[in-house]
Tab-separated table of C-alpha atoms and ligand atoms in Angstrom:
chain	number	residue	atom	x	y	z
A	81	MET	CA	-3.978	16.537	-3.365
A	82	ASN	CA	-2.340	17.725	-6.531
A	83	SER	CA	-0.809	16.259	-9.644
A	84	ARG	CA	-1.747	12.772	-10.788
A	85	THR	CA	0.567	10.075	-12.069
A	86	ASN	CA	-0.527	6.774	-13.509
A	87	ALA	CA	2.404	4.811	-12.072
A	88	PRO	CA	1.006	2.725	-9.225
A	89	LEU	CA	2.710	2.816	-5.864
A	90	ASP	CA	3.859	-0.537	-4.643
A	91	LEU	CA	3.283	-0.190	-0.923
A	92	ALA	CA	4.432	-3.746	-0.314
A	93	THR	CA	7.942	-3.483	-1.671
A	94	ASN	CA	8.731	0.217	-1.478
A	95	THR	CA	8.923	0.724	-5.216
A	96	ARG	CA	6.946	2.423	-7.945
A	97	SER	CA	6.583	0.497	-11.193
A	98	THR	CA	7.524	2.593	-14.202
A	99	SER	CA	7.025	1.112	-17.683
A	100	GLY	CA	8.446	-2.293	-16.887
A	101	SER	CA	11.120	-1.144	-14.462
A	102	SER	CA	11.053	-0.458	-10.746
A	103	ARG	CA	12.918	2.129	-8.768
A	104	PRO	CA	12.812	2.821	-5.072
A	105	VAL	CA	10.766	5.965	-4.535
A	106	LEU	CA	8.853	5.579	-1.284
A	107	PRO	CA	10.649	7.500	1.431
A	108	GLU	CA	10.672	6.625	5.113
A	109	ASP	CA	9.346	10.053	6.105
A	110	PRO	CA	5.555	9.721	6.422
A	111	ARG	CA	4.961	13.213	5.006
A	112	GLU	CA	6.842	12.387	1.825
A	113	LEU	CA	5.174	9.009	1.568
A	114	LEU	CA	1.738	10.583	1.926
A	115	THR	CA	2.589	13.169	-0.724
A	116	ALA	CA	3.459	10.288	-3.046
A	117	LEU	CA	0.174	8.606	-2.135
A	118	ASP	CA	-1.778	11.810	-2.835
A	119	ALA	CA	-0.104	12.232	-6.194
A	120	ALA	CA	-1.050	8.716	-7.270
A	121	VAL	CA	-4.801	9.275	-7.047
A	122	ASP	CA	-7.720	11.499	-7.950
A	123	PRO	CA	-6.558	15.109	-7.419
A	124	ASP	CA	-10.151	16.298	-6.916
A	125	LEU	CA	-11.004	13.850	-4.167
A	126	GLU	CA	-10.559	16.114	-1.169
A	127	ALA	CA	-12.487	18.944	-2.856
A	128	ARG	CA	-15.327	16.527	-3.643
A	129	LEU	CA	-15.337	15.431	-0.025
A	130	VAL	CA	-15.631	18.992	1.234
A	131	ALA	CA	-18.676	19.457	-1.024
A	132	TRP	CA	-20.091	16.100	0.115
A	133	PHE	CA	-19.929	17.031	3.802
A	134	ALA	CA	-21.487	20.437	3.079
A	135	THR	CA	-24.562	18.709	1.629
A	136	PRO	CA	-27.460	17.892	4.017
A	137	LEU	CA	-27.612	14.179	4.876
A	138	LYS	CA	-31.224	13.889	3.677
A	139	VAL	CA	-30.211	15.187	0.258
A	140	LEU	CA	-27.331	12.700	0.018
A	141	ILE	CA	-29.546	9.777	1.036
A	142	ALA	CA	-32.264	10.794	-1.437
A	143	ALA	CA	-29.677	11.055	-4.215
A	144	HIS	CA	-27.666	7.910	-3.473
A	145	GLY	CA	-29.836	5.601	-1.335
A	146	PRO	CA	-31.591	3.837	-4.235
A	147	GLY	CA	-28.329	3.288	-6.124
A	148	VAL	CA	-26.629	1.971	-2.998
A	149	ALA	CA	-29.455	-0.507	-2.382
A	150	ALA	CA	-29.341	-1.708	-5.996
A	151	ALA	CA	-25.544	-2.108	-5.892
A	152	HIS	CA	-25.738	-4.014	-2.607
A	153	ALA	CA	-28.294	-6.391	-4.111
A	154	ALA	CA	-26.221	-6.932	-7.250
A	155	ARG	CA	-22.840	-7.405	-5.587
A	156	PHE	CA	-23.719	-8.892	-2.200
A	157	GLN	CA	-27.157	-10.437	-2.867
A	158	HIS	CA	-28.555	-8.495	0.121
A	159	ARG	CA	-26.243	-10.456	2.459
A	160	VAL	CA	-24.864	-9.015	5.697
A	161	ILE	CA	-22.133	-11.164	7.251
A	162	LEU	CA	-22.265	-11.515	11.014
A	163	TYR	CA	-19.042	-11.999	12.942
A	164	ALA	CA	-17.507	-11.647	16.383
A	165	PRO	CA	-14.031	-10.557	17.468
A	166	LEU	CA	-12.030	-13.048	19.513
A	167	TYR	CA	-9.394	-11.245	21.569
A	168	VAL	CA	-6.317	-13.449	21.880
A	169	THR	CA	-4.501	-11.101	24.228
A	170	SER	CA	-5.018	-7.754	25.899
A	171	ALA	CA	-1.250	-7.225	26.239
A	172	CYS	CA	0.214	-4.642	23.877
A	173	LEU	CA	3.628	-3.106	23.267
A	174	ASN	CA	2.062	0.178	22.212
A	175	ASP	CA	0.731	3.099	24.154
A	176	CYS	CA	-2.005	4.595	22.026
A	177	SER	CA	-3.591	7.291	24.157
A	178	TYR	CA	-7.145	6.467	22.992
A	179	CYS	CA	-7.120	2.717	23.686
A	180	GLY	CA	-8.093	0.574	26.666
A	181	PHE	CA	-5.218	-1.840	25.944
A	182	ARG	CA	-2.530	0.856	26.002
A	183	ARG	CA	0.637	-0.197	27.770
A	184	SER	CA	0.500	2.508	30.444
A	185	ARG	CA	-2.982	1.540	31.644
A	186	ARG	CA	-3.260	-0.478	34.813
A	187	GLY	CA	-5.520	-3.513	34.787
A	188	ARG	CA	-5.563	-7.240	34.336
A	189	ARG	CA	-3.898	-8.388	31.096
A	190	VAL	CA	-4.585	-11.817	29.689
A	191	ARG	CA	-2.768	-13.778	27.030
A	192	LEU	CA	-4.875	-16.787	26.094
A	193	GLY	CA	-3.202	-20.109	25.433
A	194	VAL	CA	-4.262	-22.060	22.378
A	195	GLU	CA	-6.677	-24.258	24.350
A	196	GLU	CA	-8.291	-21.258	26.076
A	197	ALA	CA	-8.706	-19.438	22.771
A	198	LEU	CA	-10.163	-22.582	21.226
A	199	ARG	CA	-12.785	-22.652	23.969
A	200	GLU	CA	-13.653	-19.035	23.130
A	201	ALA	CA	-14.000	-19.933	19.437
A	202	ASP	CA	-16.116	-22.958	20.266
A	203	CYS	CA	-18.343	-20.848	22.493
A	204	LEU	CA	-18.905	-18.380	19.646
A	205	ALA	CA	-19.600	-21.244	17.226
A	206	THR	CA	-22.142	-22.668	19.671
A	207	HIS	CA	-23.931	-19.316	19.626
A	208	GLY	CA	-24.143	-19.546	15.840
A	209	HIS	CA	-21.084	-17.658	14.614
A	210	ARG	CA	-19.081	-19.008	11.666
A	211	THR	CA	-16.799	-15.993	11.114
A	212	LEU	CA	-14.245	-14.701	13.643
A	213	ASP	CA	-11.886	-11.773	13.723
A	214	LEU	CA	-8.827	-12.780	15.759
A	215	VAL	CA	-7.760	-9.570	17.526
A	216	SER	CA	-4.814	-8.752	19.743
A	217	GLY	CA	-2.779	-5.892	21.060
A	218	GLU	CA	0.376	-5.541	19.011
A	219	VAL	CA	2.771	-8.372	19.958
A	220	PRO	CA	4.795	-8.867	16.786
A	221	GLN	CA	7.155	-11.512	18.205
A	222	ASP	CA	7.522	-14.724	16.204
A	223	ARG	CA	6.661	-16.877	19.224
A	224	PHE	CA	3.263	-15.173	19.460
A	225	ILE	CA	2.689	-15.502	15.724
A	226	ASP	CA	3.516	-19.235	15.996
A	227	GLN	CA	0.742	-19.541	18.583
A	228	VAL	CA	-1.749	-17.674	16.415
A	229	CYS	CA	-0.872	-19.922	13.446
A	230	GLU	CA	-1.538	-22.995	15.561
A	231	LEU	CA	-4.762	-21.430	16.796
A	232	CYS	CA	-5.983	-20.696	13.250
A	233	SER	CA	-5.375	-24.299	12.188
A	234	ARG	CA	-7.039	-25.727	15.289
A	235	ILE	CA	-10.091	-23.446	15.061
A	236	LEU	CA	-10.681	-24.467	11.451
A	237	GLU	CA	-10.151	-28.170	12.242
A	238	ASP	CA	-11.847	-28.496	15.633
A	239	THR	CA	-14.736	-26.003	15.673
A	240	ALA	CA	-17.603	-25.034	13.397
A	241	ILE	CA	-15.913	-21.724	12.542
A	242	LEU	CA	-15.394	-21.436	8.781
A	243	ARG	CA	-13.580	-18.141	8.303
A	244	ILE	CA	-10.890	-16.334	10.306
A	245	ASN	CA	-9.887	-12.721	9.734
A	246	LEU	CA	-6.900	-11.184	11.510
A	247	ASN	CA	-6.460	-7.885	13.305
A	248	LEU	CA	-3.007	-8.261	14.850
A	249	GLY	CA	-1.205	-5.087	13.807
A	250	ALA	CA	1.504	-4.258	11.263
A	251	LEU	CA	3.231	-7.624	10.955
A	252	SER	CA	6.148	-8.504	8.698
A	253	GLY	CA	5.652	-10.077	5.269
A	254	GLU	CA	7.073	-13.346	6.564
A	255	GLN	CA	4.609	-13.366	9.486
A	256	PHE	CA	1.701	-12.677	7.115
A	257	ASP	CA	2.976	-15.542	4.929
A	258	ARG	CA	2.788	-17.987	7.816
A	259	LEU	CA	-0.644	-16.847	8.934
A	260	ARG	CA	-1.970	-17.209	5.394
A	261	ALA	CA	-0.558	-20.743	5.241
A	262	ALA	CA	-2.297	-21.501	8.557
A	263	GLY	CA	-5.669	-20.811	6.939
A	264	ALA	CA	-6.520	-17.215	7.876
A	265	ALA	CA	-8.627	-15.568	5.173
A	266	ALA	CA	-8.165	-11.798	5.454
A	267	VAL	CA	-6.248	-9.108	7.330
A	268	HIS	CA	-7.330	-5.790	8.823
A	269	VAL	CA	-4.755	-3.054	9.430
A	270	TYR	CA	-6.438	0.228	10.279
A	271	GLN	CA	-4.238	3.271	9.850
A	272	GLU	CA	-6.315	5.173	12.488
A	273	THR	CA	-5.305	8.519	10.931
A	274	TYR	CA	-3.295	9.595	7.891
A	275	ASP	CA	-2.372	12.919	9.523
A	276	PRO	CA	1.321	12.606	10.504
A	277	ALA	CA	1.240	15.132	13.369
A	278	THR	CA	-1.842	13.562	14.958
A	279	TYR	CA	-0.486	10.075	14.359
A	280	ALA	CA	2.741	10.970	16.191
A	281	SER	CA	0.951	12.608	19.116
A	282	VAL	CA	-1.424	9.716	19.951
A	283	HIS	CA	0.925	6.780	19.271
A	284	ARG	CA	3.288	7.589	22.080
A	285	HIS	CA	5.430	4.469	22.475
A	286	GLY	CA	5.982	1.155	20.769
A	287	PRO	CA	6.286	-0.142	17.199
A	288	LYS	CA	3.052	1.538	16.101
A	289	ARG	CA	4.841	4.907	16.241
A	290	ASP	CA	6.378	3.924	12.896
A	291	MET	CA	3.690	5.372	10.627
A	292	VAL	CA	5.371	4.286	7.410
A	293	ASN	CA	5.606	0.687	8.566
A	294	ARG	CA	1.879	0.688	9.261
A	295	LEU	CA	1.065	2.305	5.907
A	296	LYS	CA	2.928	-0.470	4.139
A	297	ALA	CA	1.469	-3.340	6.183
A	298	PRO	CA	-1.681	-3.854	4.031
A	299	GLY	CA	0.550	-4.199	0.962
A	300	ARG	CA	2.678	-6.766	2.767
A	301	ALA	CA	-0.445	-8.751	3.651
A	302	LEU	CA	-1.651	-8.726	0.038
A	303	ALA	CA	1.815	-9.654	-1.227
A	304	ALA	CA	1.672	-12.624	1.168
A	305	GLY	CA	-1.400	-13.913	-0.669
A	306	PHE	CA	-4.292	-12.586	1.392
A	307	GLN	CA	-7.121	-11.561	-0.920
A	308	GLY	CA	-9.078	-9.564	1.639
A	309	ILE	CA	-7.683	-6.417	3.251
A	310	GLY	CA	-9.493	-4.170	5.705
A	311	LEU	CA	-8.502	-0.502	5.958
A	312	GLY	CA	-9.874	1.984	8.430
A	313	LEU	CA	-9.835	5.232	10.343
A	314	LEU	CA	-10.436	5.888	13.989
A	315	LEU	CA	-12.919	8.700	13.571
A	316	GLY	CA	-12.312	11.588	15.938
A	317	LEU	CA	-8.546	11.769	15.645
A	318	ALA	CA	-8.104	14.134	12.700
A	319	PRO	CA	-10.190	16.261	10.299
A	320	LEU	CA	-12.504	13.943	8.432
A	321	CYS	CA	-12.210	15.144	4.818
A	322	SER	CA	-8.455	14.837	4.515
A	323	ASP	CA	-8.343	11.514	6.374
A	324	LEU	CA	-11.132	10.034	4.229
A	325	ALA	CA	-9.442	11.263	1.052
A	326	ARG	CA	-6.198	9.530	2.017
A	327	LEU	CA	-8.023	6.381	3.071
A	328	ALA	CA	-9.589	6.255	-0.383
A	329	ALA	CA	-6.200	6.994	-1.959
A	330	HIS	CA	-4.592	4.198	0.021
A	331	ALA	CA	-7.304	1.768	-1.126
A	332	ARG	CA	-6.935	2.763	-4.784
A	333	SER	CA	-3.186	2.485	-4.626
A	334	LEU	CA	-3.455	-1.043	-3.209
A	335	ARG	CA	-6.021	-1.980	-5.805
A	336	ALA	CA	-3.710	-0.738	-8.570
A	337	ASP	CA	-0.933	-2.974	-7.249
A	338	PHE	CA	-3.191	-5.933	-6.390
A	339	PRO	CA	-6.174	-5.890	-8.789
A	340	ALA	CA	-7.694	-9.056	-7.278
A	341	ALA	CA	-7.687	-7.648	-3.736
A	342	ARG	CA	-11.015	-7.420	-1.947
A	343	ILE	CA	-10.876	-4.119	-0.106
A	344	GLY	CA	-12.964	-3.465	2.982
A	345	PHE	CA	-13.401	-0.474	5.266
A	346	SER	CA	-14.292	0.160	8.860
A	347	LEU	CA	-14.858	3.541	10.493
A	348	PRO	CA	-14.865	2.991	14.246
A	349	ARG	CA	-15.702	6.156	16.156
A	350	MET	CA	-13.732	7.304	19.177
A	351	GLN	CA	-15.091	6.360	22.564
A	352	THR	CA	-14.340	7.774	25.954
A	353	ALA	CA	-14.135	4.430	27.816
A	354	GLY	CA	-10.597	3.224	28.500
A	355	GLN	CA	-8.793	6.295	27.174
A	356	ASP	CA	-5.906	8.000	28.885
A	357	PRO	CA	-7.428	10.315	31.550
A	358	GLY	CA	-5.930	13.395	29.892
A	359	PHE	CA	-7.043	12.465	26.387
A	360	VAL	CA	-9.442	14.807	24.601
A	361	THR	CA	-10.903	13.665	21.276
A	362	PRO	CA	-9.276	16.086	18.817
A	363	ALA	CA	-11.958	16.100	16.082
A	364	PRO	CA	-15.246	14.528	17.260
A	365	VAL	CA	-17.506	13.205	14.510
A	366	ALA	CA	-21.240	13.869	14.864
A	367	ASP	CA	-23.843	11.294	13.850
A	368	ASP	CA	-24.733	12.954	10.523
A	369	ASP	CA	-21.073	13.217	9.502
A	370	PHE	CA	-20.512	9.605	10.477
A	371	VAL	CA	-23.330	8.512	8.168
A	372	LYS	CA	-22.028	10.787	5.391
A	373	ALA	CA	-18.544	9.249	5.685
A	374	PHE	CA	-20.003	5.770	5.520
A	375	LEU	CA	-22.175	6.630	2.527
A	376	PHE	CA	-19.242	8.243	0.732
A	377	LEU	CA	-17.225	5.025	0.931
A	378	ARG	CA	-20.259	3.028	-0.178
A	379	VAL	CA	-20.693	5.193	-3.269
A	380	GLU	CA	-16.968	5.405	-4.107
A	381	PHE	CA	-16.274	1.703	-3.548
A	382	PRO	CA	-19.477	-0.183	-4.423
A	383	ASP	CA	-17.835	-3.611	-4.210
A	384	ALA	CA	-16.017	-3.036	-0.909
A	385	HIS	CA	-17.049	-4.622	2.363
A	386	LEU	CA	-18.219	-2.024	4.893
A	387	THR	CA	-18.021	-3.123	8.525
A	388	LEU	CA	-20.036	-1.637	11.365
A	389	THR	CA	-18.967	-2.521	14.897
A	390	THR	CA	-20.720	-2.511	18.250
A	391	ARG	CA	-19.098	0.824	19.054
A	392	GLU	CA	-22.264	2.268	17.494
A	393	ARG	CA	-25.700	2.346	19.153
A	394	PRO	CA	-28.395	-0.095	17.991
A	395	GLU	CA	-30.406	2.753	16.380
A	396	MET	CA	-27.387	3.862	14.359
A	397	ARG	CA	-26.541	0.304	13.284
A	398	ASP	CA	-30.113	-0.378	12.218
A	399	ALA	CA	-30.337	2.964	10.371
A	400	LEU	CA	-27.187	2.186	8.373
A	401	LEU	CA	-28.309	-1.264	7.257
A	402	PRO	CA	-30.136	0.018	4.151
A	403	LEU	CA	-27.073	2.097	3.221
A	404	GLY	CA	-24.878	-0.842	2.346
A	405	VAL	CA	-23.431	-2.410	5.496
A	406	THR	CA	-21.967	-5.791	4.555
A	407	LYS	CA	-20.392	-6.922	7.847
A	408	LEU	CA	-21.827	-6.497	11.314
A	409	SER	CA	-20.372	-7.671	14.618
A	410	ALA	CA	-22.797	-9.261	17.065
A	411	GLY	CA	-22.787	-10.780	20.529
A	412	VAL	CA	-19.414	-9.152	21.209
A	413	SER	CA	-16.887	-9.054	24.054
A	414	THR	CA	-13.799	-6.835	23.717
A	415	ALA	CA	-11.828	-8.600	26.483
A	416	ALA	CA	-9.431	-11.516	26.113
A	417	GLY	CA	-11.351	-14.445	27.592
A	418	GLY	CA	-14.566	-12.424	27.527
A	419	TYR	CA	-16.820	-15.194	26.175
A	420	THR	CA	-15.901	-17.917	28.655
A	421	ALA	CA	-13.968	-16.419	31.594
A	422	GLY	CA	-16.540	-13.900	32.856
A	423	ALA	CA	-15.055	-11.761	35.624
A	424	ARG	CA	-11.615	-13.347	35.082
A	425	ALA	CA	-11.422	-11.761	31.640
A	426	SER	CA	-8.971	-8.925	30.976
A	427	VAL	CA	-9.495	-5.191	30.646
A	428	HIS	CA	-11.744	-4.303	27.703
A	429	GLN	CA	-10.394	-2.519	24.641
A	430	PHE	CA	-13.502	-0.358	24.301
A	431	SER	CA	-17.049	-0.366	25.582
A	432	ILE	CA	-19.917	-1.837	23.607
A	433	GLN	CA	-22.951	0.244	22.630
A	434	ASP	CA	-24.961	-2.548	21.004
A	435	GLU	CA	-25.263	-5.494	23.379
A	436	ARG	CA	-27.983	-7.325	21.474
A	437	PRO	CA	-27.346	-11.041	21.032
A	438	LEU	CA	-26.735	-12.566	17.624
A	439	ALA	CA	-30.388	-13.645	17.216
A	440	ASP	CA	-31.703	-10.098	17.787
A	441	ILE	CA	-29.246	-8.598	15.322
A	442	SER	CA	-30.150	-11.250	12.748
A	443	ALA	CA	-33.788	-10.232	13.255
A	444	ALA	CA	-32.897	-6.573	12.694
A	445	ILE	CA	-31.164	-7.480	9.414
A	446	LEU	CA	-34.236	-9.414	8.265
A	447	ALA	CA	-36.480	-6.505	9.256
A	448	ALA	CA	-34.402	-4.273	6.952
A	449	GLY	CA	-35.140	-6.635	4.057
A	450	LEU	CA	-31.626	-8.062	4.066
A	451	VAL	CA	-30.220	-11.544	4.607
A	452	PRO	CA	-28.098	-12.417	7.663
A	453	ALA	CA	-25.139	-14.556	6.595
A	454	SER	CA	-22.609	-16.461	8.663
A	455	HIS	CA	-19.551	-16.210	6.376
B	153	SF4	S1	-4.917	0.567	19.522
B	153	SF4	FE1	-3.987	-1.436	19.158
B	153	SF4	S2	-1.800	-1.031	19.178
B	153	SF4	FE2	-2.750	0.718	20.202
B	153	SF4	S3	-2.735	0.244	22.402
B	153	SF4	FE3	-4.687	-0.471	21.524
B	153	SF4	S4	-4.374	-2.618	21.023
B	153	SF4	FE4	-2.348	-1.669	21.262
């Protein structure tokens, strides 16, 4: 991280605005693009992160816990939104070595039709959910996007679900346009890692190998009119300080280009279930460092949504509630058809560490002095 420039990067259109004019400056080489990203933000960020991770967790919580609680009350009124992922398909064009949906893995793949997916949504609504994340392997074909558009409209018309977020990969601007028009509310595109060498080694085949395309996808979603954008890292892939610094830089760059954007973060940790047999987690993240990373984002981005998934154990999820979690998944299946098809469901993307039903997780939120919210 070095020199700073005030000209915001426009990650949606591949230009940097300079005093009323635009010129193409974002290269297609991820290293050059990341250098441009670094230069656009706080040059001290990575150094501050190194100091942050060198500080004992207890000291950080004592210093920042009260401020985090006050900020959560002021900005989110103590609310924690509960949601569930709905996997539309377990098919994927990519072969990410860490993922249970990777193309090279054997196992039953399912692609739900609109009616089957509607039954899944209705099942979740019956259990009390009002917010869904529609998730799929990466299938960026227009025919698939047409189906998801129809599904979004039907879910909002025919079920009690009120809000749909999307986690479908690095789609085109035109595809994001159509999904926005179909009623989806927000988009998540997690970069997984901002380290180009690691990114290239774990994304072995498929469109996700194009790191630059993925870096620009959140900007395309915001340019299409989505107000909410979720960014994230897959913790365990690359050294934490540099990846967190670039995640923060990416968020600030998007916020400079789209001041009304509501930024959110998720920090899923690597799991062993479903990975390629030869895969070894390159940079495992211990519990204390996981909490420190979470707290860092909470302090740096007090108005951002912070999501905590069922990849984490119940004790960890409950312990993080007072530190500013705003979105929590509950009652989750990570298989396409997992809520209604039972054994006929597909392979799972990852295994679940917190299997408590929605009611138990709502009770845990109340016990932490917070308010469970449905949307
Ligand atoms: S991480 Fe996403 S893109 Fe990669 S194999 Fe899994 S579902 Fe596909």
